[in-house]
mmCIF file of C-alpha atoms in Angstrom:
data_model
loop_
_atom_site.group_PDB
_atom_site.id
_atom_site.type_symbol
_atom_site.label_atom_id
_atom_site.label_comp_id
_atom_site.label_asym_id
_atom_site.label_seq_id
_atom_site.Cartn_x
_atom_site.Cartn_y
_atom_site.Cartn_z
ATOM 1 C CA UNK A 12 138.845 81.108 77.558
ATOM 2 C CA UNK A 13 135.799 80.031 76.164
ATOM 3 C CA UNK A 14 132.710 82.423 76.326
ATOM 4 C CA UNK A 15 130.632 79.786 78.037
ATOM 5 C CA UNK A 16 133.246 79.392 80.393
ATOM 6 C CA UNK A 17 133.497 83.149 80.849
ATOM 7 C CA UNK A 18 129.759 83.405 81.504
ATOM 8 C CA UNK A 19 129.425 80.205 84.498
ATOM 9 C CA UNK A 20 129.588 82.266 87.353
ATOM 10 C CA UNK A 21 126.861 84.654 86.291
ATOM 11 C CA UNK A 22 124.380 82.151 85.230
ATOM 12 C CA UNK A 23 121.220 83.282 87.230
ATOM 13 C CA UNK A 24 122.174 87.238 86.245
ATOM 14 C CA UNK A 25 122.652 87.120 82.808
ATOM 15 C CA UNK A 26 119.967 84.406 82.358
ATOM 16 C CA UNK A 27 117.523 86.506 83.048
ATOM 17 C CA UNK A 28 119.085 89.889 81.982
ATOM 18 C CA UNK A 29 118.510 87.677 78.424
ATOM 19 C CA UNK A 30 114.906 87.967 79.370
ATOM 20 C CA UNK A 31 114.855 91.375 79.356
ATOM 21 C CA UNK A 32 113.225 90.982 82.947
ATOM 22 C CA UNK A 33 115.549 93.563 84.520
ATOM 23 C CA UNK A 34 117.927 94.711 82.629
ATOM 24 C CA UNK A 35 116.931 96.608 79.637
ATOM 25 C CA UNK A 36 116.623 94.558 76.912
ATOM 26 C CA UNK A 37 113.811 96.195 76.338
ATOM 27 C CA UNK A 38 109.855 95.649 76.435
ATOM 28 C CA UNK A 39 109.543 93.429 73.457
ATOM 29 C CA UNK A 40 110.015 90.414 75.299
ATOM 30 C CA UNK A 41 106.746 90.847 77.231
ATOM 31 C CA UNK A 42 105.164 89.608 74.541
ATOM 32 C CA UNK A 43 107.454 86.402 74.840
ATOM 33 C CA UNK A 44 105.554 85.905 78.139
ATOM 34 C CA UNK A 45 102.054 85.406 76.756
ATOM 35 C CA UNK A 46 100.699 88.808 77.659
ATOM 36 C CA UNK A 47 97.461 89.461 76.549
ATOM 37 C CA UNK A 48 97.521 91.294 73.316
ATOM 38 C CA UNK A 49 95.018 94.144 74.887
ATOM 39 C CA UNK A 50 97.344 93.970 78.262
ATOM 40 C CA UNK A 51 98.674 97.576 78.007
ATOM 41 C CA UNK A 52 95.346 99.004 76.148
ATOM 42 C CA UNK A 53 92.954 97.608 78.511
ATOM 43 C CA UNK A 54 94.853 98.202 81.800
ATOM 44 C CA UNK A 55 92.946 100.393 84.148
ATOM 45 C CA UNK A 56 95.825 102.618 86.334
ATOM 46 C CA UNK A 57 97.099 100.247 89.585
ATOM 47 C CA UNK A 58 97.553 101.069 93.042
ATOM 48 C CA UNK A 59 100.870 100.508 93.585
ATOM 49 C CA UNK A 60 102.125 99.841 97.230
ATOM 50 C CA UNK A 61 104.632 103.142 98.227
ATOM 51 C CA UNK A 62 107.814 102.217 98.492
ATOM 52 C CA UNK A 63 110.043 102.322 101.709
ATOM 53 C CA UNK A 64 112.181 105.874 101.898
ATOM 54 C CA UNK A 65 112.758 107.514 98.843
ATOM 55 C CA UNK A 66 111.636 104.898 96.089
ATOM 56 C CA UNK A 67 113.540 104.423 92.612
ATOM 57 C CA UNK A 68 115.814 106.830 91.103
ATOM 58 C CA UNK A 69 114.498 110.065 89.491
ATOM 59 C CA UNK A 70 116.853 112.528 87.432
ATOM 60 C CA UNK A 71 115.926 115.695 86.030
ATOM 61 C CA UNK A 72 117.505 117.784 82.773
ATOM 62 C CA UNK A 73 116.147 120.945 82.527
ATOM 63 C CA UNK A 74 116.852 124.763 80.750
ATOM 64 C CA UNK A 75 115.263 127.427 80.390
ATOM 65 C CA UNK A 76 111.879 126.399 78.572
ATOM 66 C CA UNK A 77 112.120 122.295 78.635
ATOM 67 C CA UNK A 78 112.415 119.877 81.750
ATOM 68 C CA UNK A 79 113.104 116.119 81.361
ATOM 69 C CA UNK A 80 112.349 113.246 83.921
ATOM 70 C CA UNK A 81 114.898 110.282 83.413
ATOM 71 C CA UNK A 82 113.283 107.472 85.621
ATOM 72 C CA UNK A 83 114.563 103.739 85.603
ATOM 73 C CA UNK A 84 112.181 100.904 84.936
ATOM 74 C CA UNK A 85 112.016 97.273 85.489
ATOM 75 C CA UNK A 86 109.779 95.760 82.857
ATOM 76 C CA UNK A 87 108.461 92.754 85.126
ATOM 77 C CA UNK A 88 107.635 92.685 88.634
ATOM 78 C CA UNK A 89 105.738 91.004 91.110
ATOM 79 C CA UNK A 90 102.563 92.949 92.301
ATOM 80 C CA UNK A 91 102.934 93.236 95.314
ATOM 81 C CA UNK A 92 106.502 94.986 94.997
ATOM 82 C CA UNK A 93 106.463 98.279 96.661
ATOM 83 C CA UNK A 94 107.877 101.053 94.007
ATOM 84 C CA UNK A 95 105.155 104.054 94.598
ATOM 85 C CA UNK A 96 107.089 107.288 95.283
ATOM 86 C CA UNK A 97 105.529 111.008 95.284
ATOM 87 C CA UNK A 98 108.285 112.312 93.873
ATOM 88 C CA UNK A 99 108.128 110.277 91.041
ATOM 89 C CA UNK A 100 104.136 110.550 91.168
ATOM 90 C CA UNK A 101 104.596 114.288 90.886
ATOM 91 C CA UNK A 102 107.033 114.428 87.810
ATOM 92 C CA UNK A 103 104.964 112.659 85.906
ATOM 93 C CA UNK A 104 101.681 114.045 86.476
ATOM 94 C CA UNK A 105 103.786 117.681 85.563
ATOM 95 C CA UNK A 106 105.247 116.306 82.317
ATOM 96 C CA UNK A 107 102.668 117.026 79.171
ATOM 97 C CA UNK A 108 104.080 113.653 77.539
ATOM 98 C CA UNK A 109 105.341 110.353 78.047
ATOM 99 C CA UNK A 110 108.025 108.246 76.264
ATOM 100 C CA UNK A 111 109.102 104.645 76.871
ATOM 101 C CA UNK A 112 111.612 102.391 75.249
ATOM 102 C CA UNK A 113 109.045 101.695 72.546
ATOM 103 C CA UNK A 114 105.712 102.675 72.910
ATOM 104 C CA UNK A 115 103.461 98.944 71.719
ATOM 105 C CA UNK A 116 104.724 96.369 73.216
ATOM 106 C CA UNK A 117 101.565 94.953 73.340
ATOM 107 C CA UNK A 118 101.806 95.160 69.673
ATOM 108 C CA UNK A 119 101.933 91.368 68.820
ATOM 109 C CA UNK A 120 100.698 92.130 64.827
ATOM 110 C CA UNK A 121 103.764 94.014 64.270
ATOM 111 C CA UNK A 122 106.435 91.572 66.350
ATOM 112 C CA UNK A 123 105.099 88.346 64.722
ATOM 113 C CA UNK A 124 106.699 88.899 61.108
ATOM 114 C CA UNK A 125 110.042 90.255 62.980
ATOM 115 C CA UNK A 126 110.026 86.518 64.578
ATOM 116 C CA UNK A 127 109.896 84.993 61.391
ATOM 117 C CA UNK A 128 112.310 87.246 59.684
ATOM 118 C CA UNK A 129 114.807 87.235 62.350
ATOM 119 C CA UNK A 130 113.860 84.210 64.846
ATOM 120 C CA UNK A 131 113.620 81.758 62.549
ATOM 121 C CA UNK A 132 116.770 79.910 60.666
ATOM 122 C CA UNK A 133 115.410 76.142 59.134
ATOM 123 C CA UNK A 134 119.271 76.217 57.557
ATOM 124 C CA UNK A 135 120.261 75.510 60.955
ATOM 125 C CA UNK A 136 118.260 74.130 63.649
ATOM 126 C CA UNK A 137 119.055 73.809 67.338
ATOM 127 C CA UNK A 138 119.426 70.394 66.442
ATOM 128 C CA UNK A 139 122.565 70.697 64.837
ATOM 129 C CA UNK A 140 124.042 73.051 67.551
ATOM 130 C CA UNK A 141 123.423 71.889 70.712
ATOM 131 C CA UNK A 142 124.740 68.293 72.138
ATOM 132 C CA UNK A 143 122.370 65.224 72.887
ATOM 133 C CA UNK A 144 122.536 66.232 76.354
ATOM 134 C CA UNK A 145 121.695 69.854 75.841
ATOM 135 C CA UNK A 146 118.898 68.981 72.780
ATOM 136 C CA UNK A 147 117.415 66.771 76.377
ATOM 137 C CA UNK A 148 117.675 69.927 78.563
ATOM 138 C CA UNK A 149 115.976 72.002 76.406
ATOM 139 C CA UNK A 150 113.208 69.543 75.844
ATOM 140 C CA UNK A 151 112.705 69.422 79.285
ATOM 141 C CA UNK A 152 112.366 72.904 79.264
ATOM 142 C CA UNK A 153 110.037 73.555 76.150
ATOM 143 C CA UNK A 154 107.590 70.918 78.065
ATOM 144 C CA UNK A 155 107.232 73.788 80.794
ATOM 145 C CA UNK A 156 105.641 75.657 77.886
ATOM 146 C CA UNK A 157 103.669 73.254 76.650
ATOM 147 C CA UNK A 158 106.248 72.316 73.641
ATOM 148 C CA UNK A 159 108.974 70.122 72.716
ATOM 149 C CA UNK A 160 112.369 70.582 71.557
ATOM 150 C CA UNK A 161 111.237 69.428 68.137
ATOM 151 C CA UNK A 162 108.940 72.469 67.859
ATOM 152 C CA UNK A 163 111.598 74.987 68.739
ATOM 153 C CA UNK A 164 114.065 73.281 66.217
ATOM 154 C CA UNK A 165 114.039 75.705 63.972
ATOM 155 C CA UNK A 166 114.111 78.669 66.003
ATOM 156 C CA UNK A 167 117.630 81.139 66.071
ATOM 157 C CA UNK A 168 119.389 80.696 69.682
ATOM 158 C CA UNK A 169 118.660 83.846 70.748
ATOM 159 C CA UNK A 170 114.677 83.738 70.456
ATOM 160 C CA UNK A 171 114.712 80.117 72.202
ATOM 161 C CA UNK A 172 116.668 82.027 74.808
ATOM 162 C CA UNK A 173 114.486 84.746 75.465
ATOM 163 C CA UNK A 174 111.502 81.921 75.560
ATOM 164 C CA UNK A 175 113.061 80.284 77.869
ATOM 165 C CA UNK A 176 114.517 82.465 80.501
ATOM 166 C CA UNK A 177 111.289 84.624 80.970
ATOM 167 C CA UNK A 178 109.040 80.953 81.583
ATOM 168 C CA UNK A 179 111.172 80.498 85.310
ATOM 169 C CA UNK A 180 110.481 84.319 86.127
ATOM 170 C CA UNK A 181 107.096 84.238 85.611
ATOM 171 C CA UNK A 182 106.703 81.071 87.240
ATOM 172 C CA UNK A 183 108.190 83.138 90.245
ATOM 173 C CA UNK A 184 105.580 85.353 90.764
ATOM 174 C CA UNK A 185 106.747 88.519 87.888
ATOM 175 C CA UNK A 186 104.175 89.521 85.921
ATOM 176 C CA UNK A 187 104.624 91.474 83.021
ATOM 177 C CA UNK A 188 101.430 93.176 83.537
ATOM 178 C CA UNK A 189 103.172 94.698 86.639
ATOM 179 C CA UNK A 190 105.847 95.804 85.004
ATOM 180 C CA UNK A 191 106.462 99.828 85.534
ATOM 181 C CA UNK A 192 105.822 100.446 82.172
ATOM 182 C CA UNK A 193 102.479 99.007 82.153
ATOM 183 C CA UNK A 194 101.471 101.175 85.045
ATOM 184 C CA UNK A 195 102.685 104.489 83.715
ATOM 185 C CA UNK A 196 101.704 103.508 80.401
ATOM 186 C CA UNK A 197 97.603 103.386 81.886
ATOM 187 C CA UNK A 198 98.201 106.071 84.053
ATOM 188 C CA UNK A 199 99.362 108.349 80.671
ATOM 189 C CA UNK A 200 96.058 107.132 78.383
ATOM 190 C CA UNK A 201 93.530 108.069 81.618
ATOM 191 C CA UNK A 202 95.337 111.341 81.864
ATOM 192 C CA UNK A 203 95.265 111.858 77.831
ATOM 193 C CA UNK A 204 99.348 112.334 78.067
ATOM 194 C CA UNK A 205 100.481 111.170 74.629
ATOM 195 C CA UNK A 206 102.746 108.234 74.702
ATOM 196 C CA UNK A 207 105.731 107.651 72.010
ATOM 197 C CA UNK A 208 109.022 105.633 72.183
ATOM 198 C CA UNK A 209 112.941 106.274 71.785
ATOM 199 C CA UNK A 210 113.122 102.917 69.818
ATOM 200 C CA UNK A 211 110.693 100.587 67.620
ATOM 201 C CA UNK A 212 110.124 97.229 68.119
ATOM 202 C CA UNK A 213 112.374 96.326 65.223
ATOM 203 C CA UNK A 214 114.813 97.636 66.397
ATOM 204 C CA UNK A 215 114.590 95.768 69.046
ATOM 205 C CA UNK A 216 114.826 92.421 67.701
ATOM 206 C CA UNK A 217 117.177 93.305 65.702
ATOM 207 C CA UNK A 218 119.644 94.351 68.497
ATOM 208 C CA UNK A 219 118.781 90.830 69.666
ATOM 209 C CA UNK A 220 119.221 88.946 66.179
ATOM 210 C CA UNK A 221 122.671 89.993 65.173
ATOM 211 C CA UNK A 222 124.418 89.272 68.531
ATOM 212 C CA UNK A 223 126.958 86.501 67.294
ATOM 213 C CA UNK A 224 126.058 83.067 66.896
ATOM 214 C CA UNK A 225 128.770 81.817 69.434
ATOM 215 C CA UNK A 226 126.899 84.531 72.086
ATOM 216 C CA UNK A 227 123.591 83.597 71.206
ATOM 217 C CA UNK A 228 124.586 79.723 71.751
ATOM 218 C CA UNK A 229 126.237 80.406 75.085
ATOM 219 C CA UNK A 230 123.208 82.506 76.392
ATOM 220 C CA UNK A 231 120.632 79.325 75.718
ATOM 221 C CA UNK A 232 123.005 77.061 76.704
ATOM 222 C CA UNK A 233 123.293 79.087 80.211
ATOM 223 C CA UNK A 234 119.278 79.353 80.384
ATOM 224 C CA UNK A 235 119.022 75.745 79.600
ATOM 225 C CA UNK A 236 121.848 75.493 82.891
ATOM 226 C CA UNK A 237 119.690 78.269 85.183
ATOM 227 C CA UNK A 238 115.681 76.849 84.146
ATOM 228 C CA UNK A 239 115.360 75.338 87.545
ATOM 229 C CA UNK A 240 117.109 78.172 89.814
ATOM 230 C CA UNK A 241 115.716 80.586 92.265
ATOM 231 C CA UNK A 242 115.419 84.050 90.952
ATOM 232 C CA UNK A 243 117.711 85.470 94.377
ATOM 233 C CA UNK A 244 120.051 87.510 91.361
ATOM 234 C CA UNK A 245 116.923 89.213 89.853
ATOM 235 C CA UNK A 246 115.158 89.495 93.877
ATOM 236 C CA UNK A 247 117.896 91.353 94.628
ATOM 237 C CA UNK A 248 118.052 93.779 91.701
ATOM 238 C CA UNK A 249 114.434 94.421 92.354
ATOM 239 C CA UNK A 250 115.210 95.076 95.378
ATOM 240 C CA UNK A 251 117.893 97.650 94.953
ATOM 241 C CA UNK A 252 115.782 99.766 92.397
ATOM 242 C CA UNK A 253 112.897 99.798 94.659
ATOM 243 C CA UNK A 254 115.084 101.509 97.198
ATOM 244 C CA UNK A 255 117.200 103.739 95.069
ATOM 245 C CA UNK A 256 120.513 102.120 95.009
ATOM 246 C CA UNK A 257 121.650 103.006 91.798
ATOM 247 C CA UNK A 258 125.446 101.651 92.427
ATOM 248 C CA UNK A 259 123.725 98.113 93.134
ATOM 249 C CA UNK A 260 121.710 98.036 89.974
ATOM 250 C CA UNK A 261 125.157 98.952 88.725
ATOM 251 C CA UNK A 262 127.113 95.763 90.342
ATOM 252 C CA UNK A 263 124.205 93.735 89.757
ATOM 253 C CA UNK A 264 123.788 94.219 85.950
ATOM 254 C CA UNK A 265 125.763 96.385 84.274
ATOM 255 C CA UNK A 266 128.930 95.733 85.346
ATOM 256 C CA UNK A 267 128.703 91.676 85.233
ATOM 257 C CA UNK A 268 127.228 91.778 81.613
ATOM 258 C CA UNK A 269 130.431 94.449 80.813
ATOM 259 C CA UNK A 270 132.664 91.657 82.212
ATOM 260 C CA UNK A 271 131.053 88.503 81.023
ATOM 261 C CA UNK A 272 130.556 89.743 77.787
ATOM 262 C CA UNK A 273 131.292 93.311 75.821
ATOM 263 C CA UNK A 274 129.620 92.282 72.422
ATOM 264 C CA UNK A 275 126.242 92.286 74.607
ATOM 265 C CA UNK A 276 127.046 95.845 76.954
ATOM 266 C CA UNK A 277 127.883 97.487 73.672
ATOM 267 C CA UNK A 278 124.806 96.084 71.854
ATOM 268 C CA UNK A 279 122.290 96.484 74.395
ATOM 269 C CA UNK A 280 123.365 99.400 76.633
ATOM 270 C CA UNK A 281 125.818 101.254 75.013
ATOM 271 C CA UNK A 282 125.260 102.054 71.799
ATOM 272 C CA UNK A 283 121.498 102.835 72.600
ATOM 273 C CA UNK A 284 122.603 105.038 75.386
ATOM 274 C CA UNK A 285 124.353 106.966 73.278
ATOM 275 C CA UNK A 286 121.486 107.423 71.108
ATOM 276 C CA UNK A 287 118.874 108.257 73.756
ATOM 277 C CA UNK A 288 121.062 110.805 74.754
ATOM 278 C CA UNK A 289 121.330 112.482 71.442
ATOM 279 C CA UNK A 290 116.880 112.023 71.164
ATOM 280 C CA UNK A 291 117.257 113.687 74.892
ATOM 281 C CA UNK A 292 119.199 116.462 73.579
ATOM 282 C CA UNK A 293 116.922 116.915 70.370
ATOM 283 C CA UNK A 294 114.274 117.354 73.420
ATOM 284 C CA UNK A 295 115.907 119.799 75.679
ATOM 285 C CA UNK A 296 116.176 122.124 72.036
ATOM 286 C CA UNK A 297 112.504 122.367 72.170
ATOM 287 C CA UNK A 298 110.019 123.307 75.242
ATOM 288 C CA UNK A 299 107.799 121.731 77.563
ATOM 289 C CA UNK A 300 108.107 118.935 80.454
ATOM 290 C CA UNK A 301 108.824 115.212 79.300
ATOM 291 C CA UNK A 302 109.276 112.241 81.452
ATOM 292 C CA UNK A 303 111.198 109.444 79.876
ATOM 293 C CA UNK A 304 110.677 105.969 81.327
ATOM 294 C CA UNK A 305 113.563 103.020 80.214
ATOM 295 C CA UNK A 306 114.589 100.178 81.960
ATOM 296 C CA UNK A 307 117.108 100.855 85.246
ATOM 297 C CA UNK A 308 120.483 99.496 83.935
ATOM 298 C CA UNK A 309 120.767 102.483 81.098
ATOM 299 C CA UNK A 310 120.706 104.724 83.585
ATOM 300 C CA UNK A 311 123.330 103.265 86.068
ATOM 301 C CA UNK A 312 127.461 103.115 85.403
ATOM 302 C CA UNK A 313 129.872 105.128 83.768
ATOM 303 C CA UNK A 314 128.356 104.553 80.449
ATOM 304 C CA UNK A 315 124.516 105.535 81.307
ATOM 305 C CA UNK A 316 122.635 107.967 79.711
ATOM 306 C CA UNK A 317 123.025 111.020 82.612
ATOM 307 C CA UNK A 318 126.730 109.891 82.237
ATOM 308 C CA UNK A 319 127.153 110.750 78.453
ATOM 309 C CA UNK A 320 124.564 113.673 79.129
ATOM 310 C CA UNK A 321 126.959 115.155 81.387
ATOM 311 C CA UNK A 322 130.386 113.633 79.235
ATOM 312 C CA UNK A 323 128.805 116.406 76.573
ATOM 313 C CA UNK A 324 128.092 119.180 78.909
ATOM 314 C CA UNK A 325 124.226 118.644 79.782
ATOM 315 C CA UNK A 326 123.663 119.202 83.536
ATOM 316 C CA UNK A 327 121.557 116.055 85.053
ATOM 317 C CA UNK A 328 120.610 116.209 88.776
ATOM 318 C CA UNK A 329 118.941 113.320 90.696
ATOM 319 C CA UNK A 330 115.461 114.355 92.474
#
């Protein structure tokens, strides 16, 4: 079966897991959504509204001299989405540093040269990939940005993609300036909590850039098919992280991108699960109290970071 066929009946879910709204691809992509370059070094700390009953997930690896907050992220919301918690509050006004998925997103010097390096491919344009039908559909689109399928020609499948998919969830209310990160990320510079990252935002991109051609194709072609739906997939992912429910942030994303497609679960949970464990571990060696911030889907299913944690011996308890 063809992968495009594979994908049909997830269109809304993995469309916008390909923005990287939900679903951890990471906080690169809020740059793809025009925030302002100074958004996460200007922000003052937001109010948030407190969340109804116990809030998002919170984990905690400890020994004897270090303690480790694992708390799931989403890296766009709306702002009026209620996510406060004390519990969380508390952990992270304990921990002495801070550490997201990368720590400048807002970084648009450094992603800009990663675009052209990786985004861009003249050799072979949309153009020659896409049918006349599909070329129309994604003009259509680009106009919603103020471009044309012309100007994206020359752009690799997956970065016309990520365009995209994030233009209908902003249009929906999400703002990355909402986003969790963004929040703790203001809350950490007022409290003078340094702020680092388990990943760079090359890496990032390139986690992106070498999915196969045939996957990056069938992700635009399936964000060209979902541009005009209603974001009731990613509403109710948002909703099940605001109240906890790690085994529906589970359903939700991780296991329909492990059955739609295994070259992306691999790429962009997996293997960097595996690796943030090992950086947790590398933590837990030394001292002090850390809280660790990455988006909600690495830290639901049977391949999620407390998962290997605990695979390897490392006791992981949720608060």
């Amino acid at each position: 079966m063809k992968l495009v066929s594979k994908l049909k009946s997830s269109v809304a879910r993995i469309g916008r897991s390909a923005a990287g709204a939900a679903l951890g691809l990471g906080l690169t992509v809020s740059l793809l959504a025009s925030a302002p370059a100074d958004a996460f070094a200007q922000v003052a700390p937001a109010s948030v509204p407190q969340a109804q009953g116990e809030g998002p997930a919170l984990w905690v690896v400890s020994d004897d001299d270090s303690t480790i907050y694992l708390f799931g992220t989403i890296h766009v919301l709306r702002p009026t989405t209620a996510w406060g918690s004390a519990k969380v509050d508390a952990a992270f006004e304990s921990s002495q540093n801070v550490i997201f998925e990368i720590s400048n997103p807002d970084d648009q010097a450094a992603l800009l040269p990663l675009i052209q390096q990786y985004g861009v491919s003249p050799d072979r344009p949309l153009s020659s990939l896409l049918t006349p039908q599909e070329l129309a559909d994604l003009d259509a689109a680009a106009q919603t940005l103020g471009a044309s399928a012309a100007q994206l020609d020359s752009l690799r499948p997956w970065i016309a993609s990520l365009q995209l998919a994030v233009a209908p969830v902003i249009r929906a209310g999400y703002d990355p300036q909402s986003g969790v990160e963004v929040v703790l990320k203001a809350r950490a510079q007022a409290a003078g909590k340094p702020v680092s990252g388990l990943e760079t935002i090359d890496q990032q991109v390139r986690i992106l850039a070498t999915l196969s051609e045939e996957t990056q194709l069938a992700f635009l072609r399936l964000t060209l098919q979902s541009f005009d739906d209603a974001t009731t997939d990613l509403d109710a992912l948002v909703d099940a992280w605001a109240q906890g429910d790690v085994e529906g942030i589970n359903r939700l994303a991780v296991e329909e991108m492990r059955t739609v497609s295994p070259e992306i679960h691999e790429a962009l949970l997996v293997r960097r699960n595996v690796d943030w464990a090992d950086q947790i571990q590398t933590l837990l060696a030394g001292s002090g109290t850390t809280f660790i911030a990455v988006g909600s889907a690495h830290l639901a299913g049977d391949d999620s970071v407390q998962q290997i944690l605990e695979d390897r011996g490392v006791t992981v308890t949720r608060q």
